[in-house]
Amino acid sequence: MCGIVGYLGHRKSKSILIEGLKRLEYRGYDSAGLAMLVNGKLKLARSVGRVAMLEERLEQEGGFDGTIGVCHTRWATHGGVTELNAHPHKDDRHGLVVVHNGIIENYAALKTYLQEKGHVFTSETDTEVISMLISELYEGDLEKAVQAALREVTGAYAICVMCEKEPDTLVVARKGSPLLVGVGNGEYVVASDAAAIIAHTSQAFMLDDYNVVKITPSGFHTTDIHNTVVTPKISQLEIDLEQIELGEYSHFMLKEIFEQPKALRACMSGRLDTREGRVVLGGIGSFGKEMTKAKRVVFTAQGTALHAAMIGRYFFEDVAKVPSTWEYASEFRYRNPIVEENTVVVAVSQSGETADTLAALHEAKERGALALGVVNVVGSSIARTTDAGVYLRVGPEIGVASTKAFVGQVCALAQLGLFMARRRLMSAYDCTKFMQHMEALPEKIETILGQADRIKKITERYIERENWLFLGRGYNYPTALEGALKLKEISYIHAEGMPAAEMKHGPIALINEGLPAVFIANRGKQYEKVMSNIQEVRSRGGHVIAVATEGDQHIKNYCHDVIYIPDVIEPLSPMLTVIPLQLMAYYAAVARGHDVDKPRNLAKSVTVE
Ligand code: AGP
């Protein structure tokens, strides 16, 4: 995904654009660029690398002191990471520029058509096709030209368009990729997410698919791509600056790991009615009957969210007693899935913008499923597509490696599971007992976080090792996958997660002297089995790091390192066992000198297929 910021108002726009872009840099950081209309003339600067490089370029060139501009930070999809492929992309006729987040699927055919019309392309991107197409269709009205162009494209887009011939106009549009308009006092800030807007205004609206908004100093006007007038709903943004500031932390990932006790409290706040023995989920309320009648629940997501979804599957079968499965969204959407009557599909997503998860949700809805969402970003595309859902309420997650959102997803899924269980076989008494265990989790996480320095020392002993294994059973098999993903995506160490029993079916061949094997070995139904697996690794020279339950002295005899966590009932254990794994990944990445919050090749949300 990419980050877009636009400004139109009475203030000089450069610092507003650059500061806003820095707040969106987690969305993609291969290259960046900015265009501005200065006394009606277009100025453009682009650079490979971070926004700071663009800032330097702007200082070197000077003259960027206009009050209307657009800028972009890129995660490359079409075309390499080069200055020519960086946005904004300019047309070749009208002094018109476009910044874009998304993918234009029919860009090749359009490019051929436009080349035949004499347009000369300079980049490999699909975005340049949009700028040339608007240019081709421009007849003195930028809004109309944008509408006409968007009627021709297929794919996903969030775009900001500016043109020398209409120097006091911004035209923005959206389909599939998020775009918000912040409405200030005589000024407008357009951005891919609220983090770039909140410093200037808390009043904003999210564009709906096919919306086109024309912004001028006298106001804004919203239509669809067929020029039908639309009335957007301006609402109060729900984030504040403190949530998106680094504070005293060295990385957002560390801040968000340490925010998890507070995040869990927020996720549970007002939802656990321990007096009545029930979970209160306002967002689901009117679908209680469908939840009761559900014959099957399908969880679908990608990445970390999928690991949470897998835990949800264990929880729903174990606690709510409803047949459940999980699916990679990218597989579900193309598998021609059979969705029987009374099926509930639950899409899990932090950003609410993951293209495959959104597509899987559409697929499930078209096949008659009740489509629920477990999402963090309010008003995101997935949230708006579902029939109902549960917001995580863990606050904005900036670090590319998801941490507090994972724990929030598992917590929200447990609440949804209890919501369903109470409509089926669970008594009010048992539900209250469960919820009391949940209420104790934040303090238990604080206990684990108190061991951060010790976990750092343990991790640093293994950072030269290029292959790690993560193993767990039951609820903690998905947690083992999550631990492996965290390590991979920020330290670039190869790691594989798997069910502990699976090791003997091949991966055990990987065990050599000193190979780090992280076992999730907290007290539970399969503890003895995990102990056997630990010994199988030890007997082949592997070094075992175990996550174990406080007071377990037995396990110390079989492991090189033991990280203790407070006792917890098994269905809730992933919210504790994952904490040491998050910290290990973080300290490994720092020790290896990587940019923890912006790992190479990654972006915070994958809004393209
Ligand atoms: C998590 O650390 C990764 N950055 C990635 O796997 C992420 O979880 C995945 O892309 C899904 O994103 P979502 O939760 O926003 O849908």
Coordinates of C-alpha atoms and ligand atoms in Angstrom, one line a residue:
M1 CA 0.0 0.0 0.0
C2 CA 1.1 3.6 -0.4
G3 CA 0.5 6.8 1.5
I4 CA -1.2 9.9 0.0
V5 CA -1.5 13.4 1.5
G6 CA -3.0 16.5 -0.2
Y7 CA -3.6 20.0 1.1
L8 CA -5.7 22.9 -0.1
G9 CA -6.0 26.0 2.1
H10 CA -4.6 29.3 3.2
R11 CA -1.4 28.0 4.8
K12 CA 1.9 27.2 3.1
S13 CA 1.5 23.5 2.3
K14 CA 5.0 22.1 2.3
S15 CA 5.4 21.3 6.0
I16 CA 1.8 20.1 6.3
L17 CA 2.4 17.7 3.4
I18 CA 5.8 16.4 4.6
E19 CA 4.8 16.0 8.2
G20 CA 1.7 14.2 7.1
L21 CA 3.6 11.9 4.8
K22 CA 6.0 11.0 7.6
R23 CA 3.0 9.8 9.6
L24 CA 2.0 7.6 6.7
E25 CA 5.4 6.3 5.9
Y26 CA 4.7 3.0 7.5
R27 CA 2.3 2.3 4.6
G28 CA 5.2 2.1 2.2
Y29 CA 8.6 3.6 2.0
D30 CA 10.4 2.8 -1.3
S31 CA 10.3 6.3 -2.7
A32 CA 8.4 9.6 -2.2
G33 CA 7.4 12.7 -4.2
L34 CA 5.6 16.0 -3.9
A35 CA 3.9 18.3 -6.4
M36 CA 2.8 21.9 -5.7
L37 CA 1.1 24.7 -7.6
V38 CA 3.2 27.8 -7.0
N39 CA 1.6 30.9 -8.5
G40 CA -0.3 28.6 -10.8
K41 CA 2.9 26.8 -12.0
L42 CA 3.5 23.1 -11.2
K43 CA 6.6 22.2 -9.2
L44 CA 7.5 18.5 -8.8
A45 CA 10.2 16.7 -6.8
R46 CA 10.7 13.0 -6.3
S47 CA 13.3 10.8 -4.6
V48 CA 14.1 7.2 -4.0
G49 CA 14.2 6.2 -0.3
R50 CA 12.5 7.7 2.8
V51 CA 10.5 10.9 3.1
A52 CA 13.5 12.5 4.7
M53 CA 15.4 12.2 1.4
L54 CA 12.5 14.0 -0.3
E55 CA 12.6 16.7 2.3
E56 CA 16.3 17.3 1.5
R57 CA 15.5 17.4 -2.2
L58 CA 12.8 20.1 -1.6
E59 CA 15.3 22.2 0.4
Q60 CA 17.9 21.9 -2.3
E61 CA 15.5 22.9 -5.0
G62 CA 13.7 25.6 -3.1
G63 CA 10.6 27.5 -4.2
F64 CA 8.0 25.0 -2.8
D65 CA 6.0 27.7 -1.0
G66 CA 2.6 27.3 -2.5
T67 CA -0.7 26.6 -0.6
I68 CA -2.0 23.6 -2.7
G69 CA -0.1 20.4 -3.1
V70 CA -0.1 16.6 -3.1
C71 CA 2.5 14.1 -2.0
H72 CA 3.0 10.3 -1.9
T73 CA 5.1 7.6 -0.3
R74 CA 5.3 4.4 -2.4
W75 CA 5.3 0.7 -1.9
A76 CA 6.2 -0.5 -5.4
T77 CA 3.8 -2.7 -7.3
H78 CA 4.3 -1.9 -11.0
G79 CA 7.9 -0.9 -11.9
G80 CA 11.1 -0.9 -9.9
V81 CA 12.1 1.5 -7.1
T82 CA 13.3 4.4 -9.2
E83 CA 12.8 8.2 -9.2
L84 CA 11.0 7.9 -12.6
N85 CA 8.5 5.4 -11.0
A86 CA 8.0 7.6 -7.9
H87 CA 4.7 9.5 -7.6
P88 CA 3.4 12.1 -8.4
H89 CA 3.1 11.2 -12.1
K90 CA 2.7 14.1 -14.5
D91 CA 0.9 14.1 -17.8
D92 CA 2.4 15.4 -21.0
R93 CA -0.1 18.1 -22.0
H94 CA -1.9 20.1 -19.3
G95 CA 0.5 20.3 -16.3
L96 CA -1.6 17.7 -14.5
V97 CA -0.3 15.4 -11.7
V98 CA -1.7 12.3 -10.0
V99 CA -0.8 10.4 -6.8
H100 CA -2.3 7.0 -6.4
N101 CA -2.7 4.1 -4.0
G102 CA -4.0 0.8 -5.5
I103 CA -3.6 -1.1 -8.8
I104 CA -5.2 -0.3 -12.2
E105 CA -5.8 -3.8 -13.6
N106 CA -6.4 -2.7 -17.2
Y107 CA -3.5 -0.3 -17.3
A108 CA -1.7 -2.2 -20.2
A109 CA -4.6 -1.8 -22.6
L110 CA -5.2 1.8 -21.6
K111 CA -1.4 2.5 -22.0
T112 CA -1.5 1.1 -25.6
Y113 CA -4.6 3.2 -26.4
L114 CA -3.0 6.4 -25.0
Q115 CA 0.3 5.8 -26.8
E116 CA -1.7 5.5 -30.0
K117 CA -3.1 8.9 -29.1
G118 CA 0.4 10.2 -28.9
H119 CA 1.1 10.3 -25.2
V120 CA 4.7 9.7 -24.2
F121 CA 5.2 7.6 -21.1
T122 CA 8.3 7.9 -18.9
S123 CA 7.6 5.3 -16.2
E124 CA 6.7 1.6 -15.8
T125 CA 3.8 2.4 -13.5
D126 CA 0.1 1.9 -13.8
T127 CA -0.4 5.3 -12.1
E128 CA 1.1 7.2 -15.1
V129 CA -1.7 5.7 -17.1
I130 CA -4.3 7.5 -14.9
S131 CA -2.6 10.9 -15.4
M132 CA -2.4 10.4 -19.2
L133 CA -6.0 9.2 -19.4
I134 CA -7.3 12.2 -17.4
S135 CA -5.1 14.4 -19.7
E136 CA -6.6 12.8 -22.8
L137 CA -10.1 13.4 -21.5
Y138 CA -9.5 16.9 -20.2
E139 CA -11.6 19.5 -21.9
G140 CA -11.3 22.4 -19.4
D141 CA -13.1 20.7 -16.5
L142 CA -10.8 18.6 -14.2
E143 CA -13.7 17.1 -12.2
K144 CA -15.4 15.9 -15.3
A145 CA -12.1 14.6 -16.8
V146 CA -11.4 12.6 -13.6
Q147 CA -15.0 11.1 -13.6
A148 CA -14.7 10.2 -17.3
A149 CA -11.3 8.5 -16.8
L150 CA -12.4 6.5 -13.8
R151 CA -15.3 5.2 -15.8
E152 CA -12.7 3.5 -18.0
V153 CA -10.4 2.0 -15.4
T154 CA -10.8 -1.3 -13.5
G155 CA -9.0 -2.0 -10.3
A156 CA -8.4 -0.2 -7.0
Y157 CA -7.5 3.4 -6.5
A158 CA -7.3 6.3 -4.2
I159 CA -6.1 9.3 -6.1
C160 CA -5.4 13.0 -5.7
V161 CA -5.3 15.1 -8.9
M162 CA -4.1 18.6 -9.5
C163 CA -3.7 20.7 -12.7
E164 CA -2.0 24.0 -13.7
K165 CA -5.1 25.0 -15.6
E166 CA -7.2 24.9 -12.4
P167 CA -4.7 26.1 -9.8
D168 CA -7.2 26.4 -7.0
T169 CA -8.7 22.9 -7.3
L170 CA -7.9 19.4 -5.9
V171 CA -9.9 16.5 -7.2
V172 CA -9.8 13.2 -5.2
A173 CA -11.5 9.9 -5.8
R174 CA -11.6 6.4 -4.3
K175 CA -12.4 2.8 -5.1
G176 CA -11.1 0.0 -2.9
S177 CA -8.3 2.0 -1.4
P178 CA -9.0 4.3 1.6
L179 CA -9.1 8.1 1.3
L180 CA -10.3 10.6 3.8
V181 CA -11.0 14.3 3.5
G182 CA -10.2 16.4 6.7
V183 CA -12.4 19.5 6.8
G184 CA -10.6 22.3 8.6
N185 CA -11.3 26.0 8.9
G186 CA -11.1 27.1 5.4
E187 CA -8.6 24.3 4.6
Y188 CA -8.7 20.7 3.6
V189 CA -6.3 17.8 4.3
V190 CA -6.7 14.7 2.2
A191 CA -5.0 11.5 3.3
S192 CA -4.9 7.7 3.2
D193 CA -5.5 7.6 6.9
A194 CA -6.4 9.8 9.8
A195 CA -2.8 9.9 11.2
A196 CA -2.0 12.6 8.6
I197 CA -5.1 14.7 9.3
I198 CA -5.6 14.7 13.1
A199 CA -3.0 17.4 13.7
H200 CA -5.1 19.9 11.6
T201 CA -8.7 18.9 12.2
S202 CA -10.8 16.2 13.9
Q203 CA -13.7 16.6 11.4
A204 CA -13.4 14.3 8.4
F205 CA -15.2 12.0 6.0
M206 CA -14.1 8.7 4.4
L207 CA -14.8 8.5 0.7
D208 CA -17.0 5.7 -0.4
D209 CA -16.2 3.6 -3.5
Y210 CA -16.7 5.6 -6.7
N211 CA -16.9 8.9 -4.9
V212 CA -15.2 11.9 -6.6
V213 CA -14.7 15.0 -4.5
K214 CA -13.8 18.4 -6.0
I215 CA -12.2 20.7 -3.4
T216 CA -11.7 24.5 -3.9
P217 CA -11.2 27.4 -1.4
S218 CA -14.9 27.9 -1.4
G219 CA -15.8 24.4 -0.4
F220 CA -16.1 20.8 -1.6
H221 CA -18.6 19.0 -3.8
T222 CA -19.0 15.2 -3.9
T223 CA -20.4 13.1 -6.8
D224 CA -19.9 9.6 -8.1
I225 CA -18.1 8.8 -11.3
H226 CA -21.4 9.4 -13.2
N227 CA -21.6 12.9 -11.7
T228 CA -24.5 12.0 -9.4
V229 CA -24.4 14.2 -6.4
V230 CA -23.5 12.4 -3.1
T231 CA -23.6 13.8 0.5
P232 CA -20.8 12.4 2.6
K233 CA -21.1 12.1 6.4
I234 CA -18.6 14.2 8.2
S235 CA -17.7 12.6 11.6
Q236 CA -15.3 13.1 14.5
L237 CA -11.9 11.3 14.1
E238 CA -11.4 8.8 16.9
I239 CA -7.6 9.1 17.3
D240 CA -5.5 11.6 19.1
L241 CA -1.9 12.7 18.5
E242 CA -0.5 10.9 21.6
Q243 CA -1.6 7.6 20.1
I244 CA 0.5 8.1 17.0
E245 CA 3.5 9.8 18.6
L246 CA 6.6 7.7 19.5
G247 CA 6.9 9.1 23.0
E248 CA 9.9 7.8 25.0
Y249 CA 10.1 4.6 23.0
S250 CA 12.8 3.9 20.3
H251 CA 10.3 2.2 18.0
F252 CA 6.6 2.1 17.5
M253 CA 6.8 -1.7 17.7
L254 CA 8.2 -1.6 21.2
K255 CA 5.7 1.1 22.2
E256 CA 2.9 -1.1 20.9
I257 CA 4.2 -4.2 22.6
F258 CA 4.2 -2.3 25.9
E259 CA 0.8 -0.9 25.2
Q260 CA -0.8 -4.3 25.2
P261 CA -2.1 -4.3 28.8
K262 CA -3.9 -1.0 28.0
A263 CA -5.0 -2.2 24.6
L264 CA -6.6 -5.3 26.1
R265 CA -8.4 -3.3 28.7
A266 CA -9.8 -1.1 26.0
C267 CA -10.8 -4.1 23.9
M268 CA -12.8 -5.5 26.8
S269 CA -14.1 -2.3 28.2
G270 CA -17.9 -2.3 28.6
R271 CA -18.2 -5.7 26.9
L272 CA -17.8 -8.2 29.8
D273 CA -20.9 -8.2 31.9
T274 CA -19.7 -10.5 34.7
R275 CA -22.9 -9.8 36.8
E276 CA -25.2 -11.1 34.1
G277 CA -22.7 -13.6 32.7
R278 CA -22.8 -12.4 29.2
V279 CA -20.7 -10.5 26.6
V280 CA -22.2 -7.3 25.3
L281 CA -21.2 -6.7 21.7
G282 CA -23.3 -3.8 20.3
G283 CA -22.0 -4.3 16.8
I284 CA -23.3 -7.9 16.7
G285 CA -26.5 -7.5 18.8
S286 CA -29.1 -7.7 15.9
F287 CA -27.5 -10.9 14.6
G288 CA -27.8 -12.9 17.8
K289 CA -30.3 -15.3 16.2
E290 CA -28.1 -16.0 13.2
M291 CA -25.2 -16.7 15.6
T292 CA -27.3 -19.1 17.5
K293 CA -28.4 -21.0 14.4
A294 CA -24.9 -21.0 12.9
K295 CA -23.9 -24.5 11.6
R296 CA -20.3 -23.5 10.7
V297 CA -17.9 -20.6 11.2
V298 CA -15.2 -19.9 8.7
F299 CA -12.4 -17.5 9.8
T300 CA -10.5 -15.8 7.0
A301 CA -7.5 -13.4 7.0
Q302 CA -3.8 -13.1 6.1
G303 CA -0.6 -12.9 8.0
T304 CA -0.7 -12.2 11.7
A305 CA -4.5 -11.8 11.5
L306 CA -4.7 -15.3 10.1
H307 CA -2.8 -16.6 13.2
A308 CA -5.4 -14.9 15.4
A309 CA -8.2 -16.3 13.2
M310 CA -6.7 -19.8 13.7
I311 CA -6.8 -19.3 17.4
G312 CA -10.4 -18.1 17.0
R313 CA -11.2 -21.4 15.3
Y314 CA -9.9 -23.4 18.2
F315 CA -11.8 -21.2 20.6
F316 CA -15.2 -21.5 18.7
E317 CA -15.0 -25.3 18.5
D318 CA -13.7 -25.7 22.1
V319 CA -15.8 -23.1 23.9
A320 CA -18.8 -22.3 21.6
K321 CA -19.1 -25.9 20.4
V322 CA -19.6 -24.8 16.8
P323 CA -17.8 -26.5 13.8
S324 CA -15.2 -24.0 12.6
T325 CA -12.5 -23.8 10.1
W326 CA -9.9 -21.2 9.0
E327 CA -8.8 -20.2 5.5
Y328 CA -6.2 -18.0 3.9
A329 CA -8.4 -15.3 2.4
S330 CA -6.3 -15.4 -0.8
E331 CA -7.2 -19.1 -1.2
F332 CA -10.8 -18.8 -0.1
R333 CA -11.6 -16.2 -2.6
Y334 CA -10.5 -18.3 -5.6
R335 CA -11.3 -21.8 -4.3
N336 CA -14.9 -21.7 -5.4
P337 CA -15.8 -22.4 -1.8
I338 CA -19.0 -24.2 -0.8
V339 CA -20.9 -21.9 1.7
E340 CA -23.8 -23.9 3.2
E341 CA -26.9 -22.3 4.8
N342 CA -26.3 -20.9 8.3
T343 CA -22.6 -20.3 7.7
V344 CA -20.9 -17.4 9.5
V345 CA -17.7 -16.0 7.9
V346 CA -15.5 -13.9 10.1
A347 CA -12.9 -11.6 8.5
V348 CA -10.0 -10.7 10.8
S349 CA -7.9 -7.6 9.9
Q350 CA -6.0 -4.8 11.7
S351 CA -6.1 -2.3 8.8
G352 CA -9.5 -3.4 7.4
E353 CA -7.9 -2.8 3.9
T354 CA -6.2 -6.1 3.1
A355 CA -7.2 -6.8 -0.5
D356 CA -7.5 -10.6 -0.3
T357 CA -9.4 -10.5 3.0
L358 CA -11.8 -7.9 1.6
A359 CA -12.3 -10.0 -1.6
A360 CA -12.9 -13.2 0.5
L361 CA -15.6 -11.3 2.5
H362 CA -17.3 -10.2 -0.7
E363 CA -17.2 -13.8 -1.9
A364 CA -18.7 -15.1 1.3
K365 CA -21.5 -12.5 1.3
E366 CA -22.4 -13.3 -2.3
R367 CA -22.7 -17.0 -1.3
G368 CA -25.2 -16.1 1.5
A369 CA -22.9 -16.2 4.6
L370 CA -23.4 -13.9 7.5
A371 CA -20.3 -11.7 7.1
L372 CA -18.7 -10.5 10.4
G373 CA -15.6 -8.5 10.9
V374 CA -13.0 -8.3 13.7
V375 CA -11.2 -5.1 12.6
N376 CA -9.1 -2.3 14.2
V377 CA -9.5 0.6 11.9
V378 CA -13.0 2.2 12.2
G379 CA -14.7 2.8 8.9
S380 CA -12.2 0.7 7.0
S381 CA -13.3 -1.1 3.8
I382 CA -13.7 -4.5 5.5
A383 CA -15.6 -2.9 8.4
R384 CA -17.9 -1.2 5.9
T385 CA -18.4 -4.4 3.9
T386 CA -19.4 -6.7 6.8
D387 CA -23.0 -7.2 8.1
A388 CA -21.7 -6.6 11.6
G389 CA -18.5 -6.8 13.6
V390 CA -16.3 -6.2 16.6
Y391 CA -13.8 -3.4 16.6
L392 CA -10.5 -4.1 18.4
R393 CA -10.3 -0.6 19.9
V394 CA -6.5 -1.1 20.6
G395 CA -5.7 2.3 19.0
P396 CA -3.7 2.9 15.8
E397 CA -1.0 0.4 15.1
I398 CA 2.0 2.0 13.4
G399 CA 4.7 -0.6 13.5
V400 CA 4.6 -2.8 10.4
A401 CA 5.0 -5.9 12.6
S402 CA 1.6 -6.4 14.2
T403 CA 1.7 -6.9 18.0
K404 CA -1.1 -5.2 20.0
A405 CA -3.5 -5.8 17.1
F406 CA -2.8 -9.6 17.3
V407 CA -3.6 -9.7 21.0
G408 CA -6.6 -7.5 20.4
Q409 CA -7.8 -9.8 17.6
V410 CA -7.5 -12.9 19.9
C411 CA -9.3 -11.0 22.7
A412 CA -12.1 -9.9 20.4
L413 CA -12.5 -13.4 18.9
A414 CA -12.7 -14.8 22.4
Q415 CA -15.5 -12.3 23.2
L416 CA -17.3 -13.2 20.0
G417 CA -16.9 -16.9 20.9
L418 CA -18.4 -16.3 24.4
F419 CA -21.2 -14.3 22.8
M420 CA -22.0 -17.3 20.7
A421 CA -21.4 -19.9 23.5
R422 CA -24.0 -18.1 25.7
R423 CA -26.5 -18.5 22.9
R424 CA -25.8 -22.2 22.8
L425 CA -24.6 -24.3 25.7
M426 CA -22.6 -22.1 28.1
S427 CA -24.2 -21.1 31.4
A428 CA -24.1 -17.6 32.8
Y429 CA -21.9 -18.9 35.6
D430 CA -19.3 -20.5 33.3
C431 CA -19.3 -17.3 31.2
T432 CA -18.6 -15.2 34.2
K433 CA -15.7 -17.4 35.3
F434 CA -14.3 -17.1 31.8
M435 CA -14.6 -13.4 31.7
Q436 CA -12.9 -13.1 35.1
H437 CA -10.0 -14.9 33.6
M438 CA -10.0 -12.4 30.7
E439 CA -10.1 -9.4 33.1
A440 CA -6.9 -10.8 34.7
L441 CA -4.9 -10.9 31.5
P442 CA -3.6 -7.2 31.3
E443 CA -1.9 -7.5 34.7
K444 CA -0.4 -10.9 33.6
I445 CA 1.0 -9.3 30.5
E446 CA 2.6 -6.6 32.6
T447 CA 4.4 -9.3 34.6
I448 CA 5.8 -10.7 31.4
L449 CA 6.8 -7.3 30.1
G450 CA 8.8 -6.9 33.3
Q451 CA 11.1 -9.6 32.0
A452 CA 12.0 -7.6 28.8
D453 CA 15.7 -7.2 29.7
R454 CA 16.1 -10.9 30.5
I455 CA 14.4 -11.8 27.2
K456 CA 16.7 -9.4 25.4
K457 CA 19.8 -11.1 26.9
I458 CA 18.5 -14.6 25.9
T459 CA 17.7 -13.4 22.4
E460 CA 21.1 -11.8 21.8
R461 CA 22.8 -15.2 22.4
Y462 CA 21.1 -16.6 19.3
I463 CA 21.1 -13.7 16.8
E464 CA 23.9 -15.2 14.7
R465 CA 21.8 -18.3 14.0
E466 CA 20.1 -18.1 10.6
N467 CA 17.4 -20.7 11.1
W468 CA 15.0 -21.0 14.1
L469 CA 12.1 -23.3 14.8
F470 CA 8.9 -22.3 16.7
L471 CA 6.8 -25.1 18.0
G472 CA 3.5 -25.3 19.9
R473 CA 0.4 -27.4 20.2
G474 CA -3.4 -26.7 20.3
Y475 CA -4.1 -23.0 20.9
N476 CA -0.4 -22.4 20.7
Y477 CA 0.3 -23.9 17.4
P478 CA -0.9 -20.6 15.7
T479 CA 1.1 -18.7 18.3
A480 CA 4.2 -20.6 17.2
L481 CA 3.4 -19.5 13.6
E482 CA 3.1 -15.9 14.8
G483 CA 6.4 -16.1 16.7
A484 CA 8.1 -17.3 13.5
L485 CA 6.5 -14.6 11.4
K486 CA 7.5 -11.8 13.8
L487 CA 11.1 -13.0 13.8
K488 CA 11.2 -13.3 10.0
E489 CA 9.6 -10.0 9.1
I490 CA 11.8 -7.7 11.2
S491 CA 15.1 -9.6 11.8
Y492 CA 15.2 -11.3 8.4
I493 CA 16.3 -14.5 10.2
H494 CA 14.5 -17.5 8.6
A495 CA 12.1 -19.1 11.0
E496 CA 9.5 -21.8 10.7
G497 CA 6.5 -22.4 13.0
M498 CA 4.7 -25.7 13.2
P499 CA 2.6 -28.0 15.4
A500 CA 5.2 -29.6 17.7
A501 CA 4.1 -33.1 16.7
E502 CA 4.8 -32.2 13.0
M503 CA 8.5 -31.8 13.6
K504 CA 9.1 -35.6 13.5
H505 CA 7.5 -35.7 10.0
G506 CA 10.5 -34.0 8.3
P507 CA 11.6 -30.7 9.8
I508 CA 13.6 -32.6 12.6
A509 CA 16.2 -33.1 9.9
L510 CA 17.0 -29.4 10.3
I511 CA 18.1 -29.8 13.9
N512 CA 21.8 -29.4 14.2
E513 CA 24.1 -28.3 17.0
G514 CA 22.9 -25.0 18.5
L515 CA 19.8 -24.6 16.3
P516 CA 17.4 -22.4 18.4
A517 CA 14.0 -24.1 18.9
V518 CA 11.4 -22.0 20.7
F519 CA 8.8 -24.2 22.4
I520 CA 5.5 -22.9 23.8
A521 CA 5.3 -25.2 26.8
N522 CA 2.9 -23.6 29.2
R523 CA 0.8 -25.8 31.4
G524 CA -2.0 -27.4 29.4
K525 CA -3.5 -30.6 28.0
Q526 CA -0.6 -31.5 25.9
Y527 CA 2.3 -30.4 28.2
E528 CA 3.8 -33.9 28.5
K529 CA 3.7 -34.3 24.7
V530 CA 5.5 -31.0 24.3
M531 CA 8.1 -32.1 26.8
S532 CA 8.8 -35.2 24.7
N533 CA 9.2 -33.0 21.6
I534 CA 11.7 -30.8 23.6
Q535 CA 13.8 -33.8 24.4
E536 CA 13.7 -35.0 20.8
V537 CA 15.3 -31.6 19.9
R538 CA 17.8 -31.6 22.8
S539 CA 19.0 -35.1 21.9
R540 CA 20.0 -33.8 18.5
G541 CA 21.9 -30.8 19.7
G542 CA 19.2 -28.2 19.3
H543 CA 19.1 -25.3 21.8
V544 CA 15.6 -25.1 23.4
I545 CA 14.1 -21.8 24.6
A546 CA 10.8 -22.6 26.4
V547 CA 7.9 -20.3 27.3
A548 CA 6.6 -22.1 30.4
T549 CA 4.3 -21.5 33.3
E550 CA 5.6 -19.9 36.5
G551 CA 6.5 -22.5 39.1
D552 CA 7.4 -25.2 36.6
Q553 CA 10.8 -26.3 37.8
H554 CA 10.7 -29.6 35.9
I555 CA 11.2 -28.0 32.5
K556 CA 14.4 -26.2 33.5
N557 CA 16.2 -29.5 33.3
Y558 CA 15.6 -29.9 29.6
C559 CA 16.0 -26.4 28.2
H560 CA 18.8 -23.9 27.7
D561 CA 16.5 -21.0 28.6
V562 CA 13.1 -20.7 30.1
I563 CA 10.9 -17.6 30.0
Y564 CA 8.1 -17.9 32.6
I565 CA 4.6 -16.6 32.1
P566 CA 1.8 -16.5 34.7
D567 CA -0.6 -19.4 34.8
V568 CA -3.6 -19.0 32.5
I569 CA -6.4 -21.1 31.1
E570 CA -5.5 -22.7 27.8
P571 CA -8.0 -20.9 25.6
L572 CA -6.7 -17.5 26.7
S573 CA -3.0 -18.6 26.8
P574 CA -1.9 -17.2 23.3
M575 CA -2.4 -13.6 24.6
L576 CA 0.4 -14.3 27.1
T577 CA 2.6 -16.8 25.3
V578 CA 3.0 -14.5 22.3
I579 CA 4.5 -11.7 24.4
P580 CA 8.0 -13.2 24.8
L581 CA 8.0 -14.1 21.1
Q582 CA 7.2 -10.5 20.2
L583 CA 10.0 -9.2 22.4
M584 CA 12.5 -11.8 21.0
A585 CA 11.7 -10.7 17.4
Y586 CA 12.1 -7.1 18.4
Y587 CA 15.4 -7.5 20.2
A588 CA 16.8 -9.7 17.4
A589 CA 16.0 -7.0 14.8
V590 CA 17.5 -4.3 16.9
A591 CA 20.7 -6.4 17.6
R592 CA 21.0 -7.0 13.8
G593 CA 20.7 -3.3 13.1
H594 CA 17.4 -3.3 11.2
D595 CA 14.8 -0.6 10.9
V596 CA 12.2 -2.3 13.1
D597 CA 9.2 -0.2 12.2
K598 CA 9.9 -0.2 8.4
P599 CA 11.3 -3.6 7.5
R600 CA 12.6 -4.1 4.0
N601 CA 10.0 -4.9 1.3
L602 CA 7.1 -4.7 3.7
A603 CA 4.2 -2.3 4.2
K604 CA 1.6 -2.0 7.0
S605 CA -1.3 -3.3 4.9
V606 CA -1.3 -5.1 1.7
T607 CA -4.1 -3.4 -0.3
V608 CA -3.1 -5.1 -3.5
E609 CA -3.4 -8.8 -4.4
Ligands
AGP1 C1 1.9 -8.7 10.5 O1 3.1 -8.5 11.4 C2 2.2 -8.4 9.1 N1 2.6 -7.1 8.9 C3 1.2 -8.9 8.1 O2 1.2 -10.3 8.1 C4 -0.3 -8.5 8.5 O3 -0.7 -9.1 9.6 C5 -1.2 -8.9 7.3 O4 -0.8 -8.3 6.1 C6 -2.7 -8.7 7.5 O5 -2.9 -7.3 7.7 P1 -4.3 -6.9 8.3 O6 -4.4 -7.4 9.7 O7 -4.3 -5.4 8.2 O8 -5.4 -7.4 7.4

